[in-house]
Amino acid sequence: THIEGILGLAFKKLAVEGFTPPLIRAIDLKLLDQPIFTAYFKRVGEEESGYGGMITYGGVDIDHCEQPVTYERLTSASYWQFRLRGVSSKKYSSNIGWEAMSDTGKLVHCSSSCDYREDCKTIWGAGC
């Protein structure tokens, strides 16, 4: 997405004029301990300029990610898109399965599925 491009997390296929995004360049130069990053978001409500999370380059954010950490293959070579097999919270669970896209520019994980939009509202509230 546009924001991921600004942060340097987009794929080279989406880069302008053949530019190599910073994350990909760091991976190519073996500057990271592992070729991964972790995005942690903290809800701050209507507050502006508050601590809203962080990005950890080269590893898993062990302070904010619960174990076990699992990995899914990407289903798009352009976006952080993957097959979501299921989702659950204290009051909700679904294992329907759908394509999802993680976007660090939004706190919404996108899907074209109408069922998912209703599921999303059930889990996270308005704004899905």
PDB file of C-alpha atoms in Angstrom:
ATOM      1  CA  THR A   1       0.000   0.000   0.000  1.00  0.00           C
ATOM      2  CA  HIS A   2       0.969   3.642  -0.162  1.00  0.00           C
ATOM      3  CA  ILE A   3       1.810   3.750   3.562  1.00  0.00           C
ATOM      4  CA  GLU A   4       3.817   0.515   3.421  1.00  0.00           C
ATOM      5  CA  GLY A   5       5.764   2.065   0.573  1.00  0.00           C
ATOM      6  CA  ILE A   6       6.491   5.097   2.731  1.00  0.00           C
ATOM      7  CA  LEU A   7       7.675   2.820   5.546  1.00  0.00           C
ATOM      8  CA  GLY A   8       9.686   0.713   3.120  1.00  0.00           C
ATOM      9  CA  LEU A   9       7.690  -2.486   3.660  1.00  0.00           C
ATOM     10  CA  ALA A  10       6.206  -2.845   0.175  1.00  0.00           C
ATOM     11  CA  PHE A  11       7.473  -5.318  -2.402  1.00  0.00           C
ATOM     12  CA  LYS A  12       9.797  -4.291  -5.231  1.00  0.00           C
ATOM     13  CA  LYS A  13       7.044  -5.001  -7.758  1.00  0.00           C
ATOM     14  CA  LEU A  14       5.133  -1.992  -6.378  1.00  0.00           C
ATOM     15  CA  ALA A  15       8.135   0.337  -6.101  1.00  0.00           C
ATOM     16  CA  VAL A  16       8.452   3.414  -8.272  1.00  0.00           C
ATOM     17  CA  GLU A  17      10.978   3.369 -11.137  1.00  0.00           C
ATOM     18  CA  GLY A  18      12.620   0.089 -10.110  1.00  0.00           C
ATOM     19  CA  PHE A  19      13.587   1.402  -6.665  1.00  0.00           C
ATOM     20  CA  THR A  20      14.414  -1.307  -4.119  1.00  0.00           C
ATOM     21  CA  PRO A  21      12.371  -0.771  -0.933  1.00  0.00           C
ATOM     22  CA  PRO A  22      14.498  -0.398   2.244  1.00  0.00           C
ATOM     23  CA  LEU A  23      13.280  -3.661   3.829  1.00  0.00           C
ATOM     24  CA  ILE A  24      14.097  -5.678   0.701  1.00  0.00           C
ATOM     25  CA  ARG A  25      17.485  -3.935   0.412  1.00  0.00           C
ATOM     26  CA  ALA A  26      18.303  -4.716   4.054  1.00  0.00           C
ATOM     27  CA  ILE A  27      17.358  -8.375   3.484  1.00  0.00           C
ATOM     28  CA  ASP A  28      19.454  -8.531   0.286  1.00  0.00           C
ATOM     29  CA  LEU A  29      22.466  -7.085   2.150  1.00  0.00           C
ATOM     30  CA  LYS A  30      21.891  -9.500   5.075  1.00  0.00           C
ATOM     31  CA  LEU A  31      21.619  -6.598   7.520  1.00  0.00           C
ATOM     32  CA  LEU A  32      18.827  -8.275   9.495  1.00  0.00           C
ATOM     33  CA  ASP A  33      19.134 -11.253  11.839  1.00  0.00           C
ATOM     34  CA  GLN A  34      16.147 -12.842  10.059  1.00  0.00           C
ATOM     35  CA  PRO A  35      14.391 -11.786   6.818  1.00  0.00           C
ATOM     36  CA  ILE A  36      11.200 -10.804   8.674  1.00  0.00           C
ATOM     37  CA  PHE A  37       9.559  -7.908  10.482  1.00  0.00           C
ATOM     38  CA  THR A  38       6.865  -7.643  13.133  1.00  0.00           C
ATOM     39  CA  ALA A  39       4.238  -4.880  13.258  1.00  0.00           C
ATOM     40  CA  TYR A  40       2.671  -4.222  16.678  1.00  0.00           C
ATOM     41  CA  PHE A  41      -0.291  -1.849  16.956  1.00  0.00           C
ATOM     42  CA  LYS A  42      -1.593  -0.362  20.187  1.00  0.00           C
ATOM     43  CA  ARG A  43      -5.064   1.156  20.281  1.00  0.00           C
ATOM     44  CA  VAL A  44      -4.864   4.762  21.487  1.00  0.00           C
ATOM     45  CA  GLY A  45      -8.421   5.852  20.680  1.00  0.00           C
ATOM     46  CA  GLU A  46      -8.733   9.463  19.585  1.00  0.00           C
ATOM     47  CA  GLU A  47      -5.318  10.437  20.982  1.00  0.00           C
ATOM     48  CA  GLU A  48      -2.952  12.064  18.499  1.00  0.00           C
ATOM     49  CA  SER A  49       0.830  11.629  18.527  1.00  0.00           C
ATOM     50  CA  GLY A  50       0.566   8.905  21.179  1.00  0.00           C
ATOM     51  CA  TYR A  51       2.521   5.665  21.272  1.00  0.00           C
ATOM     52  CA  GLY A  52       0.617   3.530  18.778  1.00  0.00           C
ATOM     53  CA  GLY A  53       2.986   0.603  18.422  1.00  0.00           C
ATOM     54  CA  MET A  54       6.217  -0.239  16.681  1.00  0.00           C
ATOM     55  CA  ILE A  55       7.859  -2.189  13.882  1.00  0.00           C
ATOM     56  CA  THR A  56      10.602  -4.686  14.717  1.00  0.00           C
ATOM     57  CA  TYR A  57      12.965  -5.387  11.824  1.00  0.00           C
ATOM     58  CA  GLY A  58      14.824  -8.687  11.602  1.00  0.00           C
ATOM     59  CA  GLY A  59      12.872 -10.662  14.173  1.00  0.00           C
ATOM     60  CA  VAL A  60       9.717 -11.307  16.149  1.00  0.00           C
ATOM     61  CA  ASP A  61       8.640  -8.774  18.775  1.00  0.00           C
ATOM     62  CA  ILE A  62       8.660 -11.173  21.736  1.00  0.00           C
ATOM     63  CA  ASP A  63       7.247  -8.520  24.072  1.00  0.00           C
ATOM     64  CA  HIS A  64       4.003  -8.192  22.110  1.00  0.00           C
ATOM     65  CA  CYS A  65       3.588 -11.425  20.094  1.00  0.00           C
ATOM     66  CA  GLU A  66       2.142 -14.445  21.829  1.00  0.00           C
ATOM     67  CA  GLN A  67       3.572 -17.893  21.202  1.00  0.00           C
ATOM     68  CA  PRO A  68       3.403 -19.868  19.099  1.00  0.00           C
ATOM     69  CA  VAL A  69       4.248 -17.669  16.125  1.00  0.00           C
ATOM     70  CA  THR A  70       3.225 -19.390  12.905  1.00  0.00           C
ATOM     71  CA  TYR A  71       3.920 -18.485   9.298  1.00  0.00           C
ATOM     72  CA  GLU A  72       1.714 -18.581   6.211  1.00  0.00           C
ATOM     73  CA  ARG A  73       2.784 -18.458   2.577  1.00  0.00           C
ATOM     74  CA  LEU A  74       1.846 -15.278   0.776  1.00  0.00           C
ATOM     75  CA  THR A  75      -0.788 -15.716  -1.933  1.00  0.00           C
ATOM     76  CA  SER A  76       0.228 -12.533  -3.768  1.00  0.00           C
ATOM     77  CA  ALA A  77       3.695 -11.487  -4.896  1.00  0.00           C
ATOM     78  CA  SER A  78       2.665  -7.832  -4.657  1.00  0.00           C
ATOM     79  CA  TYR A  79       0.954  -7.483  -1.278  1.00  0.00           C
ATOM     80  CA  TRP A  80       1.135  -9.019   2.197  1.00  0.00           C
ATOM     81  CA  GLN A  81      -1.799 -11.248   1.226  1.00  0.00           C
ATOM     82  CA  PHE A  82      -2.324 -14.690   2.714  1.00  0.00           C
ATOM     83  CA  ARG A  83      -4.939 -17.371   3.272  1.00  0.00           C
ATOM     84  CA  LEU A  84      -6.597 -16.828   6.649  1.00  0.00           C
ATOM     85  CA  ARG A  85      -7.735 -20.224   7.870  1.00  0.00           C
ATOM     86  CA  GLY A  86      -9.556 -18.993  10.958  1.00  0.00           C
ATOM     87  CA  VAL A  87      -9.936 -16.249  13.519  1.00  0.00           C
ATOM     88  CA  SER A  88     -11.086 -16.205  17.121  1.00  0.00           C
ATOM     89  CA  SER A  89     -11.543 -13.969  20.126  1.00  0.00           C
ATOM     90  CA  LYS A  90     -13.104 -14.411  23.557  1.00  0.00           C
ATOM     91  CA  LYS A  91     -16.637 -14.271  22.127  1.00  0.00           C
ATOM     92  CA  TYR A  92     -16.219 -15.363  18.523  1.00  0.00           C
ATOM     93  CA  SER A  93     -14.651 -18.079  16.403  1.00  0.00           C
ATOM     94  CA  SER A  94     -14.719 -18.841  12.679  1.00  0.00           C
ATOM     95  CA  ASN A  95     -12.737 -21.205  10.486  1.00  0.00           C
ATOM     96  CA  ILE A  96     -14.432 -20.346   7.182  1.00  0.00           C
ATOM     97  CA  GLY A  97     -11.152 -19.383   5.515  1.00  0.00           C
ATOM     98  CA  TRP A  98     -10.612 -16.481   3.129  1.00  0.00           C
ATOM     99  CA  GLU A  99      -7.949 -14.323   1.509  1.00  0.00           C
ATOM    100  CA  ALA A 100      -6.745 -11.528   3.782  1.00  0.00           C
ATOM    101  CA  MET A 101      -4.268  -8.696   3.382  1.00  0.00           C
ATOM    102  CA  SER A 102      -2.292  -7.210   6.239  1.00  0.00           C
ATOM    103  CA  ASP A 103      -1.819  -3.476   5.787  1.00  0.00           C
ATOM    104  CA  THR A 104       0.381  -1.522   8.198  1.00  0.00           C
ATOM    105  CA  GLY A 105      -1.302   1.684   7.039  1.00  0.00           C
ATOM    106  CA  LYS A 106      -4.630   0.638   8.571  1.00  0.00           C
ATOM    107  CA  LEU A 107      -5.750  -1.314  11.602  1.00  0.00           C
ATOM    108  CA  VAL A 108      -8.141  -3.238   9.388  1.00  0.00           C
ATOM    109  CA  HIS A 109      -7.274  -6.516   7.746  1.00  0.00           C
ATOM    110  CA  CYS A 110      -9.011  -6.516   4.371  1.00  0.00           C
ATOM    111  CA  SER A 111     -11.041  -9.132   2.585  1.00  0.00           C
ATOM    112  CA  SER A 112     -13.551  -9.021  -0.251  1.00  0.00           C
ATOM    113  CA  SER A 113     -15.778 -11.502   1.549  1.00  0.00           C
ATOM    114  CA  CYS A 114     -19.074 -10.056   2.811  1.00  0.00           C
ATOM    115  CA  ASP A 115     -19.082 -12.709   5.530  1.00  0.00           C
ATOM    116  CA  TYR A 116     -15.671 -11.536   6.636  1.00  0.00           C
ATOM    117  CA  ARG A 117     -16.860  -7.926   6.917  1.00  0.00           C
ATOM    118  CA  GLU A 118     -19.635  -9.031   9.266  1.00  0.00           C
ATOM    119  CA  ASP A 119     -17.204 -11.258  11.174  1.00  0.00           C
ATOM    120  CA  CYS A 120     -14.764  -8.363  11.431  1.00  0.00           C
ATOM    121  CA  LYS A 121     -17.424  -6.078  12.931  1.00  0.00           C
ATOM    122  CA  THR A 122     -18.253  -8.778  15.467  1.00  0.00           C
ATOM    123  CA  ILE A 123     -14.618  -9.103  16.512  1.00  0.00           C
ATOM    124  CA  TRP A 124     -13.198  -5.581  16.240  1.00  0.00           C
ATOM    125  CA  GLY A 125     -16.260  -3.327  16.030  1.00  0.00           C
ATOM    126  CA  ALA A 126     -16.964  -0.571  13.542  1.00  0.00           C
ATOM    127  CA  GLY A 127     -14.408   0.442  10.962  1.00  0.00           C
ATOM    128  CA  CYS A 128     -13.976  -2.863   9.179  1.00  0.00           C
TER     129      CYS A 128
END
